[in-house]
PDB file of C-alpha atoms in Angstrom:
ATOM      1  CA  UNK A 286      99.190 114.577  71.974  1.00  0.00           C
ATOM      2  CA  UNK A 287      98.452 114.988  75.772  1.00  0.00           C
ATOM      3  CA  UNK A 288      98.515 111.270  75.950  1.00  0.00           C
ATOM      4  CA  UNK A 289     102.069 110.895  74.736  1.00  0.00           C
ATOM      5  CA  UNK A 290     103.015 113.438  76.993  1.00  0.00           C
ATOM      6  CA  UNK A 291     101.757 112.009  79.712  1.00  0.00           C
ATOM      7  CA  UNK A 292     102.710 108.398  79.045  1.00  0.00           C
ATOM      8  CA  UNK A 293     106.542 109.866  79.016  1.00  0.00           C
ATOM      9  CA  UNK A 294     105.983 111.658  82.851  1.00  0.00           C
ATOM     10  CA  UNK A 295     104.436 108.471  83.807  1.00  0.00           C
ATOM     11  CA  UNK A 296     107.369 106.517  82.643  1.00  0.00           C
ATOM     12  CA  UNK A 297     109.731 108.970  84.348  1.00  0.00           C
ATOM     13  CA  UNK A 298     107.506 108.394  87.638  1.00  0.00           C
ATOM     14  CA  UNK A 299     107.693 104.725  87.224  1.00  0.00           C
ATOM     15  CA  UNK A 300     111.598 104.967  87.444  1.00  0.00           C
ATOM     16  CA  UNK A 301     111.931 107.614  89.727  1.00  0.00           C
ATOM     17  CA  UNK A 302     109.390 105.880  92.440  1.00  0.00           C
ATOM     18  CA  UNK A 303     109.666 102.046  91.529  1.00  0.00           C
ATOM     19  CA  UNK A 304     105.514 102.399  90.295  1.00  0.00           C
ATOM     20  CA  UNK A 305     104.969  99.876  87.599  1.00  0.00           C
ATOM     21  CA  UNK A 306     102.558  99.520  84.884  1.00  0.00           C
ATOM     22  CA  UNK A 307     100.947  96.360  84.258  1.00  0.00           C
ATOM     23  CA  UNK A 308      98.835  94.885  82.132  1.00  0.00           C
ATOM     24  CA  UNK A 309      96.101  92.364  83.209  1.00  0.00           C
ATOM     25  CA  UNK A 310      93.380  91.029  80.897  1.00  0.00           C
ATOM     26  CA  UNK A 311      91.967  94.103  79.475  1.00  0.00           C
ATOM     27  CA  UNK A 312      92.305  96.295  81.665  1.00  0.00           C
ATOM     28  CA  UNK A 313      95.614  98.141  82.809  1.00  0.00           C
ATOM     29  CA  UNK A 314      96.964  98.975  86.172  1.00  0.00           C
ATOM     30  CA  UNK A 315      99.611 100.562  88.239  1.00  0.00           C
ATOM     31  CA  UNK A 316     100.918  98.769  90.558  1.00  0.00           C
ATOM     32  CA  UNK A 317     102.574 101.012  93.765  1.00  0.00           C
ATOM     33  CA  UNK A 318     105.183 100.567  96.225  1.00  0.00           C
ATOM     34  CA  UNK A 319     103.599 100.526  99.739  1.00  0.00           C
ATOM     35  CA  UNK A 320     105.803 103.361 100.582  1.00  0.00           C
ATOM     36  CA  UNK A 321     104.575 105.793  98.198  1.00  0.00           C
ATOM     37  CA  UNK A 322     102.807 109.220  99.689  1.00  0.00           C
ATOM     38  CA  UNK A 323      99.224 109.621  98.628  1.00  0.00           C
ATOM     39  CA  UNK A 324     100.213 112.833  96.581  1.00  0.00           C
ATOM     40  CA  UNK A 325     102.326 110.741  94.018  1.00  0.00           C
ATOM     41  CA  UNK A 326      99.318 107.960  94.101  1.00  0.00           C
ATOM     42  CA  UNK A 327      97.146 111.487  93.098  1.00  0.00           C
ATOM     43  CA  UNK A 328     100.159 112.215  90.380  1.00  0.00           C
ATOM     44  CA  UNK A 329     100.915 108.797  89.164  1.00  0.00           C
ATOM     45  CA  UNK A 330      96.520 108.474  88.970  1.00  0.00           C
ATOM     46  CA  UNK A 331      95.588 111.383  86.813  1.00  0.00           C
ATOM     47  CA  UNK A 332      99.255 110.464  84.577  1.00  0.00           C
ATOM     48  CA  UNK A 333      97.587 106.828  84.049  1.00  0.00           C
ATOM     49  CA  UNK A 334      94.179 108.312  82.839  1.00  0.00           C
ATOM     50  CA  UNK A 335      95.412 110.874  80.460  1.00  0.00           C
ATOM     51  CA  UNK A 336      97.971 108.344  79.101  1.00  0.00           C
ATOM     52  CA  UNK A 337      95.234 105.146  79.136  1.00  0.00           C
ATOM     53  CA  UNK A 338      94.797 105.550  75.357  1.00  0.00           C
ATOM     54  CA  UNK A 339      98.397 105.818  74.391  1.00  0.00           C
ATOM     55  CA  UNK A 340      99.451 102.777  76.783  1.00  0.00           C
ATOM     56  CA  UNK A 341      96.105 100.648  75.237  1.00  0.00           C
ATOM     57  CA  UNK A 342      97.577 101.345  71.909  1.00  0.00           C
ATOM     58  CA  UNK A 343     100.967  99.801  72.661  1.00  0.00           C
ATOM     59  CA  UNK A 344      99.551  96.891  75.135  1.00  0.00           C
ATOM     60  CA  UNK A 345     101.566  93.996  74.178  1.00  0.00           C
ATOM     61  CA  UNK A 346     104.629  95.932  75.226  1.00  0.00           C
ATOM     62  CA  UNK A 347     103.747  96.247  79.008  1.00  0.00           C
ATOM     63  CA  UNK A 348     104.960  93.773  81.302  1.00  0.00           C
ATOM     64  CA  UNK A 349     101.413  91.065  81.957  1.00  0.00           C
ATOM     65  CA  UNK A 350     100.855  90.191  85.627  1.00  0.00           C
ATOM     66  CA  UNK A 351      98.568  86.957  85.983  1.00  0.00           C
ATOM     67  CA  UNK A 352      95.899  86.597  88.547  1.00  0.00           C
ATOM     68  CA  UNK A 353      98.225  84.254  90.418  1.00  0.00           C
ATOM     69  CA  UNK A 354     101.282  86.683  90.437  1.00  0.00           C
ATOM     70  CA  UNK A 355      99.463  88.703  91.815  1.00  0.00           C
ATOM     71  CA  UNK A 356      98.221  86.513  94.895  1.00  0.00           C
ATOM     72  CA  UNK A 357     101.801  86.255  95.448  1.00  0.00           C
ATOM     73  CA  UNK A 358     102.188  89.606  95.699  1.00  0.00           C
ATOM     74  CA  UNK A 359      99.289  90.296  98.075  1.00  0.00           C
ATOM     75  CA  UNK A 360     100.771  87.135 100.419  1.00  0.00           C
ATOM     76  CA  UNK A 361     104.250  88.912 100.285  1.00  0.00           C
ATOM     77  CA  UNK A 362     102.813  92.413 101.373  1.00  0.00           C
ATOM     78  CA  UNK A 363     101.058  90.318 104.036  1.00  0.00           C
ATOM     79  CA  UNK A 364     104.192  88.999 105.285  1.00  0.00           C
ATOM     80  CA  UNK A 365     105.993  92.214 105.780  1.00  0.00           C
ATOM     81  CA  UNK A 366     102.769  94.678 106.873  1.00  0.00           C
ATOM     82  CA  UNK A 367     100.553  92.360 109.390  1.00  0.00           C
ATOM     83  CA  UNK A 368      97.975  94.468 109.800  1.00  0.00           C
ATOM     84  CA  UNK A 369      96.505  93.464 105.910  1.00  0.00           C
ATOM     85  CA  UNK A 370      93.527  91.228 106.325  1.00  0.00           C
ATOM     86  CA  UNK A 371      90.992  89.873 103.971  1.00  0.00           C
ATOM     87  CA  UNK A 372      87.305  89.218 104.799  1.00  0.00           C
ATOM     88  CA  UNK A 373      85.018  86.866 102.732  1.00  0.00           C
ATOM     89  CA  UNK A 374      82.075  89.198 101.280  1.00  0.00           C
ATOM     90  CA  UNK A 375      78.500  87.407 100.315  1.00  0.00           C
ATOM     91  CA  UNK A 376      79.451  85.945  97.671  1.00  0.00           C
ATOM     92  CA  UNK A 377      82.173  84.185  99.334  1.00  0.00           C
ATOM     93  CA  UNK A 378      84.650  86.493  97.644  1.00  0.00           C
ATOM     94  CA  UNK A 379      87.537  88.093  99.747  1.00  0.00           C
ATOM     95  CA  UNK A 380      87.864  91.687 100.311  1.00  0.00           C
ATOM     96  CA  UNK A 381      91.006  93.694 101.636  1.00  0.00           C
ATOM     97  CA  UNK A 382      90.343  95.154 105.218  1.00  0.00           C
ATOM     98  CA  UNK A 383      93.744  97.593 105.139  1.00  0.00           C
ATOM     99  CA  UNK A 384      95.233  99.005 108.953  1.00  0.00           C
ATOM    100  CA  UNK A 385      94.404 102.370 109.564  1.00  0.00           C
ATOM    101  CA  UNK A 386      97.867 103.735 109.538  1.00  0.00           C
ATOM    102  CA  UNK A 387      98.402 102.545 106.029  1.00  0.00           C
ATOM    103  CA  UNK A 388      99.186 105.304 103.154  1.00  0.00           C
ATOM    104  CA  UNK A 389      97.227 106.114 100.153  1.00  0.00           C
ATOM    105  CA  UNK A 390      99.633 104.345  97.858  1.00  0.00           C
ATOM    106  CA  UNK A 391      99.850 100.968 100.124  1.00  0.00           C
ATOM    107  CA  UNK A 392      96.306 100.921 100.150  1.00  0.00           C
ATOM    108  CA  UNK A 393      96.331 101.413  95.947  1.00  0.00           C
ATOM    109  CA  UNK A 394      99.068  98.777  96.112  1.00  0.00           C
ATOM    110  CA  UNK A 395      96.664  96.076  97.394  1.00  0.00           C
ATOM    111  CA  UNK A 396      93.343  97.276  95.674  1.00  0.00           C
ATOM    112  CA  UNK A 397      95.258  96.836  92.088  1.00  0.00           C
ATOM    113  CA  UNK A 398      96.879  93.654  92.877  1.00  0.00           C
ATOM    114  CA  UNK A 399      93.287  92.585  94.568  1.00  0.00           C
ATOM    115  CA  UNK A 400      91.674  93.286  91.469  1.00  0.00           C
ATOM    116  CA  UNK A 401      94.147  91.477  88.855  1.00  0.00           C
ATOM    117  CA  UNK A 402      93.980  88.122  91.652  1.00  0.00           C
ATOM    118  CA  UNK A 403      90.421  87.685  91.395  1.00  0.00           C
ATOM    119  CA  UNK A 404      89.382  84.073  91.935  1.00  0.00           C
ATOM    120  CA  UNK A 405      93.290  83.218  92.448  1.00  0.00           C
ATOM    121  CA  UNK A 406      92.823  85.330  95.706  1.00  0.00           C
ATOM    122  CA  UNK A 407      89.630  83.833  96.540  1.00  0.00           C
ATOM    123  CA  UNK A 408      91.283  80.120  96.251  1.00  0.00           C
ATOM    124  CA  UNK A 409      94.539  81.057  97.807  1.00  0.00           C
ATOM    125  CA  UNK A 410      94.298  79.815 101.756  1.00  0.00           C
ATOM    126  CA  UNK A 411      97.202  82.094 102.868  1.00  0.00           C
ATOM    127  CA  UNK A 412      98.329  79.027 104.598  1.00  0.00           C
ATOM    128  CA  UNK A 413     102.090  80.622 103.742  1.00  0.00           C
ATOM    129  CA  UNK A 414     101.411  83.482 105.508  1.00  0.00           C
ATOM    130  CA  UNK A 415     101.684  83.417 109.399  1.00  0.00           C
ATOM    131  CA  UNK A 416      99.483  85.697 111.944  1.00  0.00           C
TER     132      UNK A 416
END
């Protein structure tokens, strides 16, 4: 019963602060807008877990992002916050380097959306997006 509950406060979080829960693959995510403070991120967080088995249940309802939306995504935030860089890891992989002035929930913005691109990151050439 917890989980119901707490997939209806999520849901009234999602409207209230434009937060938006995605599915990707297997696994689902919230996707945040850069703006949010780091105590909704907390909120919005511990809402997802206790409502992970509810939302699983009714998957095929939530809206699916694709690896390459969410590149797109990731190459708009760069446009508008310039201080968003990626490195290339080892493995040849790229990982998010955020500013330092950058909130909890822009940072949990980019690590969601980072994790859903996968290899449609790691072949995008950000050619689109000027320094």
């Amino acid at each position: 019963m917890a989980d119901w509950s707490a997939s209806f406060d999520l849901c009234d979080v999602c409207r209230s602060y434009g937060v938006r829960i995605v599915r990707a693959c297997e696994r689902i995510l919230a996707v945040y807008p850069p703006s949010l403070n780091a105590d909704m991120v907390d909120y919005a967080e511990g809402l997802l877990d206790d409502a992970r088995s509810s939302l699983a249940a009714h998957r095929d309802k939530l809206p699916h992002l694709t690896p390459a939306d969410a590149a797109t995504a990731i190459n708009e935030i760069m446009r508008q916050h310039r201080g968003l860089r990626f490195c290339r890891g080892d493995d040849g992989s790229r990982w998010p380097l955020y500013p330092t002035t950058w909130t909890a929930g822009q940072k949990a913005t980019v690590q969601s959306l980072w994790l859903v691109a996968g290899d449609a990151l790691d072949a995008d050439s950000f050619e689109r997006v000027e320094p």
